[in-house]
Tab-separated table of C-alpha atoms in Angstrom:
chain	number	residue	atom	x	y	z
A	174	MET	CA	67.065	35.158	47.294
A	175	GLU	CA	68.398	38.396	45.214
A	176	ARG	CA	67.290	40.783	48.543
A	177	LEU	CA	69.212	38.756	51.122
A	178	PRO	CA	71.971	41.021	49.799
A	179	LYS	CA	70.215	43.490	49.702
A	180	ILE	CA	68.663	44.068	53.308
A	181	GLY	CA	72.489	42.543	54.507
A	182	ILE	CA	74.687	44.854	53.349
A	183	PRO	CA	72.395	47.887	55.017
A	184	LEU	CA	72.133	45.995	58.363
A	185	ILE	CA	76.183	44.689	58.319
A	186	ILE	CA	76.825	48.547	58.095
A	187	GLY	CA	74.711	49.471	60.786
A	188	VAL	CA	76.192	47.536	63.152
A	189	ILE	CA	79.692	48.798	62.787
A	190	ILE	CA	78.240	52.558	63.518
A	191	ILE	CA	76.852	51.434	65.831
A	192	ILE	CA	79.990	49.726	67.061
A	193	ILE	CA	82.044	52.935	66.200
A	194	VAL	CA	79.464	55.460	68.049
A	195	ILE	CA	79.548	52.429	70.888
A	196	ALA	CA	83.627	52.727	71.613
A	197	LYS	CA	83.220	56.506	70.588
A	198	SER	CA	81.110	56.601	74.002
A	199	ALA	CA	82.873	53.821	76.114
A	200	VAL	CA	85.513	56.090	78.684
A	201	THR	CA	87.724	53.527	80.996
A	202	ILE	CA	88.814	55.576	83.804
A	203	SER	CA	92.060	53.619	85.911
A	204	SER	CA	91.950	53.440	89.766
A	205	GLY	CA	93.601	56.909	90.918
A	206	GLU	CA	92.216	58.413	88.302
A	207	ALA	CA	89.550	60.155	86.611
A	208	GLY	CA	87.595	62.162	84.466
A	209	VAL	CA	87.095	65.754	83.398
A	210	LEU	CA	84.224	65.990	81.058
A	211	TYR	CA	84.179	68.108	78.223
A	212	LYS	CA	80.272	69.588	76.165
A	213	ARG	CA	80.972	69.801	72.894
A	214	PHE	CA	77.066	71.112	72.458
A	215	GLY	CA	77.237	71.765	75.790
A	216	GLY	CA	78.984	74.254	77.682
A	217	GLY	CA	81.504	73.240	77.189
A	218	VAL	CA	84.142	72.020	80.584
A	219	VAL	CA	82.043	70.355	83.643
A	220	THR	CA	82.818	72.353	86.403
A	221	ASP	CA	79.676	72.370	88.003
A	222	GLU	CA	79.582	68.732	88.675
A	223	PRO	CA	81.805	66.507	90.396
A	224	ALA	CA	84.728	64.567	88.426
A	225	MET	CA	84.063	60.740	87.020
A	226	GLY	CA	85.770	58.355	89.147
A	227	GLU	CA	86.810	55.515	88.769
A	228	GLY	CA	84.817	52.798	86.385
A	229	PHE	CA	83.150	51.891	82.975
A	230	HIS	CA	81.252	55.133	81.644
A	231	ILE	CA	78.694	55.715	77.928
A	232	VAL	CA	79.421	59.996	76.955
A	233	ALA	CA	78.079	60.834	74.313
A	234	PRO	CA	80.083	60.725	71.125
A	235	TRP	CA	81.071	63.669	70.346
A	236	ASN	CA	81.500	64.241	73.787
A	237	ASP	CA	85.512	64.156	75.260
A	238	VAL	CA	86.783	63.016	79.024
A	239	PHE	CA	89.680	64.291	79.586
A	240	ILE	CA	91.655	62.178	82.305
A	241	TYR	CA	94.046	62.902	85.362
A	242	GLU	CA	95.452	61.356	87.807
A	243	VAL	CA	94.102	62.527	91.042
A	244	ARG	CA	96.571	60.067	93.063
A	245	GLN	CA	99.955	61.898	95.554
A	246	GLN	CA	102.791	62.832	92.423
A	247	SER	CA	106.589	63.536	92.776
A	248	LEU	CA	108.149	66.229	90.844
A	249	ASP	CA	112.140	66.161	91.165
A	250	GLU	CA	113.419	69.557	90.633
A	251	SER	CA	116.956	70.683	90.531
A	252	MET	CA	117.251	74.583	90.828
A	253	LYS	CA	120.156	77.194	91.541
A	254	VAL	CA	119.376	80.298	93.622
A	255	LEU	CA	121.590	82.985	95.666
A	256	SER	CA	122.451	83.386	99.691
A	257	SER	CA	121.749	86.248	101.306
A	258	ASN	CA	125.360	87.413	100.274
A	259	GLY	CA	124.239	87.259	96.465
A	260	LEU	CA	126.577	83.683	96.055
A	261	ASP	CA	124.850	81.369	93.833
A	262	ILE	CA	123.155	77.969	95.385
A	263	ARG	CA	122.219	74.091	93.848
A	264	LEU	CA	119.757	73.245	95.954
A	265	GLU	CA	117.700	69.909	95.112
A	266	ALA	CA	114.226	69.163	96.114
A	267	SER	CA	111.318	66.781	95.670
A	268	VAL	CA	107.520	68.472	95.933
A	269	TRP	CA	104.319	65.886	96.635
A	270	PHE	CA	101.650	66.905	94.850
A	271	GLU	CA	98.292	65.856	93.845
A	272	PRO	CA	95.565	67.781	91.769
A	273	GLU	CA	92.268	68.637	94.628
A	274	ASP	CA	89.837	66.005	92.792
A	275	ALA	CA	86.235	68.417	93.390
A	276	ASN	CA	87.936	71.081	91.384
A	277	LEU	CA	89.457	69.426	88.475
A	278	GLY	CA	87.333	70.730	85.757
A	279	LYS	CA	88.128	74.136	87.156
A	280	LEU	CA	91.687	72.947	87.348
A	281	HIS	CA	91.145	71.850	83.756
A	282	LYS	CA	89.203	74.826	82.225
A	283	GLU	CA	92.185	77.371	83.212
A	284	LYS	CA	95.436	75.491	84.128
A	285	GLY	CA	94.620	72.628	81.170
A	286	GLU	CA	96.535	69.421	81.634
A	287	ASP	CA	99.939	71.059	81.143
A	288	TYR	CA	100.024	72.163	85.137
A	289	ILE	CA	102.429	71.079	86.487
A	290	THR	CA	104.606	72.799	84.016
A	291	ARG	CA	102.839	76.053	84.203
A	292	LEU	CA	101.653	76.031	87.798
A	293	ILE	CA	103.380	73.961	90.508
A	294	LYS	CA	106.819	74.399	88.964
A	295	PRO	CA	107.506	77.743	88.519
A	296	ALA	CA	105.414	78.291	92.467
A	297	VAL	CA	108.406	75.707	94.196
A	298	ARG	CA	110.895	78.141	92.285
A	299	SER	CA	109.951	81.330	93.095
A	300	ALA	CA	109.802	80.133	96.801
A	301	THR	CA	113.158	78.636	96.755
A	302	ARG	CA	114.657	81.499	95.515
A	303	ALA	CA	112.218	83.315	97.582
A	304	VAL	CA	113.637	81.011	101.335
A	305	VAL	CA	116.849	80.818	99.890
A	306	GLY	CA	117.920	84.105	100.297
A	307	ARG	CA	116.972	84.650	103.092
A	308	TYR	CA	119.516	82.437	104.783
A	309	THR	CA	123.542	82.943	104.591
A	310	PRO	CA	125.460	78.977	103.459
A	311	GLU	CA	127.043	78.797	106.807
A	312	GLN	CA	123.080	78.906	107.834
A	313	LEU	CA	122.668	76.368	104.762
A	314	TYR	CA	124.895	74.124	105.667
A	315	ALA	CA	124.506	73.570	108.773
A	316	SER	CA	120.860	72.465	110.380
A	317	LYS	CA	118.505	74.634	108.675
A	318	ARG	CA	116.803	72.039	105.630
A	319	GLU	CA	113.949	71.345	108.309
A	320	SER	CA	113.437	75.475	108.076
A	321	ILE	CA	113.777	75.719	104.911
A	322	GLN	CA	111.094	72.586	103.563
A	323	SER	CA	108.558	74.016	106.329
A	324	GLU	CA	109.331	77.524	104.687
A	325	MET	CA	109.383	76.051	100.988
A	326	LEU	CA	106.052	74.983	101.706
A	327	GLU	CA	104.509	77.491	103.095
A	328	GLU	CA	105.768	79.992	100.501
A	329	THR	CA	104.696	77.677	98.347
A	330	LYS	CA	100.761	76.646	99.797
A	331	ASN	CA	101.040	80.921	99.911
A	332	LEU	CA	101.792	80.919	96.061
A	333	LEU	CA	99.109	78.100	94.660
A	334	GLN	CA	95.885	79.657	96.552
A	335	ASN	CA	92.833	78.481	94.904
A	336	GLN	CA	94.889	77.243	92.389
A	337	PHE	CA	93.121	74.264	92.500
A	338	VAL	CA	96.021	71.890	93.269
A	339	GLN	CA	97.156	70.627	96.898
A	340	VAL	CA	100.700	70.148	97.710
A	341	ASN	CA	101.098	68.642	100.764
A	342	ARG	CA	105.194	68.452	101.390
A	343	ILE	CA	108.786	69.220	99.906
A	344	LEU	CA	111.462	67.439	100.109
A	345	VAL	CA	115.163	69.360	100.258
A	346	ARG	CA	117.405	66.201	98.863
A	347	ASP	CA	120.560	68.085	98.045
A	348	ILE	CA	122.313	71.350	99.093
A	349	SER	CA	125.376	72.408	97.023
A	350	LEU	CA	127.353	74.863	97.949
A	351	PRO	CA	130.940	76.058	95.804
A	352	GLU	CA	133.924	74.518	96.473
A	353	THR	CA	135.414	77.518	98.211
A	354	ILE	CA	132.614	78.258	100.316
A	355	LYS	CA	132.271	75.097	101.737
A	356	MET	CA	136.060	74.628	102.844
A	357	ALA	CA	135.727	77.657	104.255
A	358	ILE	CA	133.050	76.576	106.634
A	359	GLU	CA	134.389	73.471	107.123
A	360	ARG	CA	137.395	75.196	108.433
A	361	LYS	CA	135.533	77.287	110.886
A	362	LEU	CA	132.965	74.857	112.045
A	363	LYS	CA	136.373	73.052	113.559
A	364	GLN	CA	138.514	76.097	115.346
A	365	GLU	CA	134.128	76.436	116.679
A	366	GLN	CA	134.412	72.737	118.068
A	367	GLU	CA	138.050	72.782	119.088
A	368	SER	CA	137.260	75.807	121.209
A	369	LEU	CA	134.768	74.416	122.497
A	370	GLU	CA	136.415	71.790	123.398
A	371	TYR	CA	138.829	73.519	124.722
A	372	GLU	CA	136.364	75.703	127.428
A	373	PHE	CA	135.194	72.233	128.575
A	374	ARG	CA	138.882	70.775	129.486
A	375	LEU	CA	139.776	74.660	131.775
A	376	GLU	CA	135.609	75.050	132.804
A	377	LYS	CA	136.668	70.395	134.126
A	378	ALA	CA	139.873	71.528	135.494
A	379	GLN	CA	138.091	74.399	137.013
A	380	LYS	CA	135.424	72.194	138.296
A	381	GLU	CA	138.329	69.540	139.873
A	382	LYS	CA	140.296	72.094	141.524
A	383	GLU	CA	136.793	73.587	142.794
A	384	ARG	CA	135.940	69.940	144.865
A	385	GLN	CA	139.856	69.795	145.906
A	386	ARG	CA	139.685	72.920	147.506
A	387	ILE	CA	136.014	72.045	148.881
A	388	GLU	CA	137.032	68.431	150.526
A	389	ALA	CA	140.179	69.708	151.965
A	390	GLU	CA	138.659	72.821	153.434
A	391	GLY	CA	136.429	69.425	154.876
A	392	LYS	CA	138.739	67.692	156.448
A	393	ALA	CA	140.250	70.368	158.145
A	394	LYS	CA	137.691	71.503	159.448
A	395	ALA	CA	136.257	68.291	161.420
A	396	ASN	CA	140.229	67.575	162.345
A	397	SER	CA	139.992	70.889	164.213
A	398	ILE	CA	136.512	69.103	165.968
A	399	LEU	CA	137.696	67.076	166.748
A	400	SER	CA	140.616	68.179	168.354
A	401	ALA	CA	138.875	70.107	169.910
A	402	SER	CA	136.763	66.967	170.980
A	403	LEU	CA	139.453	65.081	171.912
A	404	THR	CA	140.501	65.976	176.031
A	405	ASP	CA	142.756	64.091	178.593
A	406	LYS	CA	139.655	62.747	180.067
A	407	ILE	CA	137.904	61.887	176.827
A	408	LEU	CA	141.715	59.983	175.426
A	409	GLN	CA	141.989	57.854	178.817
A	410	GLU	CA	137.955	56.387	179.048
A	411	LYS	CA	139.129	55.285	175.020
A	412	GLY	CA	142.200	53.625	176.368
A	413	ILE	CA	140.130	51.843	179.164
A	414	GLN	CA	137.919	50.660	176.812
A	415	ALA	CA	140.307	49.909	174.394
A	416	THR	CA	141.680	48.004	177.442
A	417	ILE	CA	138.972	45.971	178.167
A	418	LYS	CA	138.204	44.974	175.815
A	419	LEU	CA	141.925	43.498	174.517
A	420	SER	CA	141.872	41.673	178.255
A	421	GLU	CA	138.480	40.251	177.619
A	422	SER	CA	140.004	38.801	174.336
A	423	ASN	CA	141.440	35.272	173.558
A	424	ASN	CA	144.485	35.865	171.606
A	425	SER	CA	147.537	34.613	174.932
A	426	LYS	CA	148.649	37.810	176.633
A	427	VAL	CA	149.945	39.567	179.944
A	428	ILE	CA	147.879	42.535	181.048
A	429	VAL	CA	149.701	44.228	184.118
A	430	ILE	CA	147.423	46.961	185.849
A	431	GLY	CA	149.732	50.740	186.208
A	432	SER	CA	150.283	53.283	185.142
A	433	GLY	CA	152.550	54.746	181.607
A	434	ASP	CA	153.189	57.882	181.072
A	435	SER	CA	149.813	59.187	179.693
A	436	GLY	CA	148.013	57.269	183.013
A	437	MET	CA	146.784	54.648	180.962
A	438	PRO	CA	147.026	50.671	181.453
A	439	ILE	CA	149.820	48.698	180.119
A	440	ILE	CA	149.606	45.674	178.534
A	441	LEU	CA	152.086	43.274	177.111
A	442	GLY	CA	152.017	40.661	175.122
A	443	ASN	CA	153.123	36.343	176.082
A	444	GLN	CA	156.698	37.958	173.770
């Protein structure tokens, strides 16, 4: 009976140690995440093996696992940059990015867990300054948003080449100009629109005038051809044909066969 406590205490201590070891060794990686293994006595960060995937893993209790989100993420940036003529432009953009799963160990070793602040933000801001600096405020205010997005994406990809991250897309949410510049651009655009409208009306009036001239020339030419073709004989023949048709009509009439001034038969009605 006296031996039981002596045996029970080490057993309890052993069970506690085992539980602690298992707790330290068990790693659960959630959906959309991956783990980077750090071997404390085996060379540090593992970079020559794939990252640990989703699920339950057992690692040595003296090692560590750093978990990264490997799904596409979004970063919202608000930046103040200069246009080509030195005016302040405020631009708001969203960046869609994700770490390269195959190079997650290298990303952790060289850039660290705070790679978004250290790597992606500076690259996006530098690319934005470079791209916006190529355009005037008028171009930025008008229809250059698609071009700016494409160029910003290309510039950012070049800056982040071989940096173990992938930028999928950059969306420009808003471009804000100084109020005075914005009003001046709006006035200019309005004047250009009015000028285009006036030119359109002039062109339309000119086309209508040309249409009427061509129509009048066509009628005059047709009348000229018709007048030249109507000889006395043809007119007399047409008159005879008309008289015959009238004589065959069911209407009550008196037909006098004779010759009028033009040599045509005379038809008198029953009145």
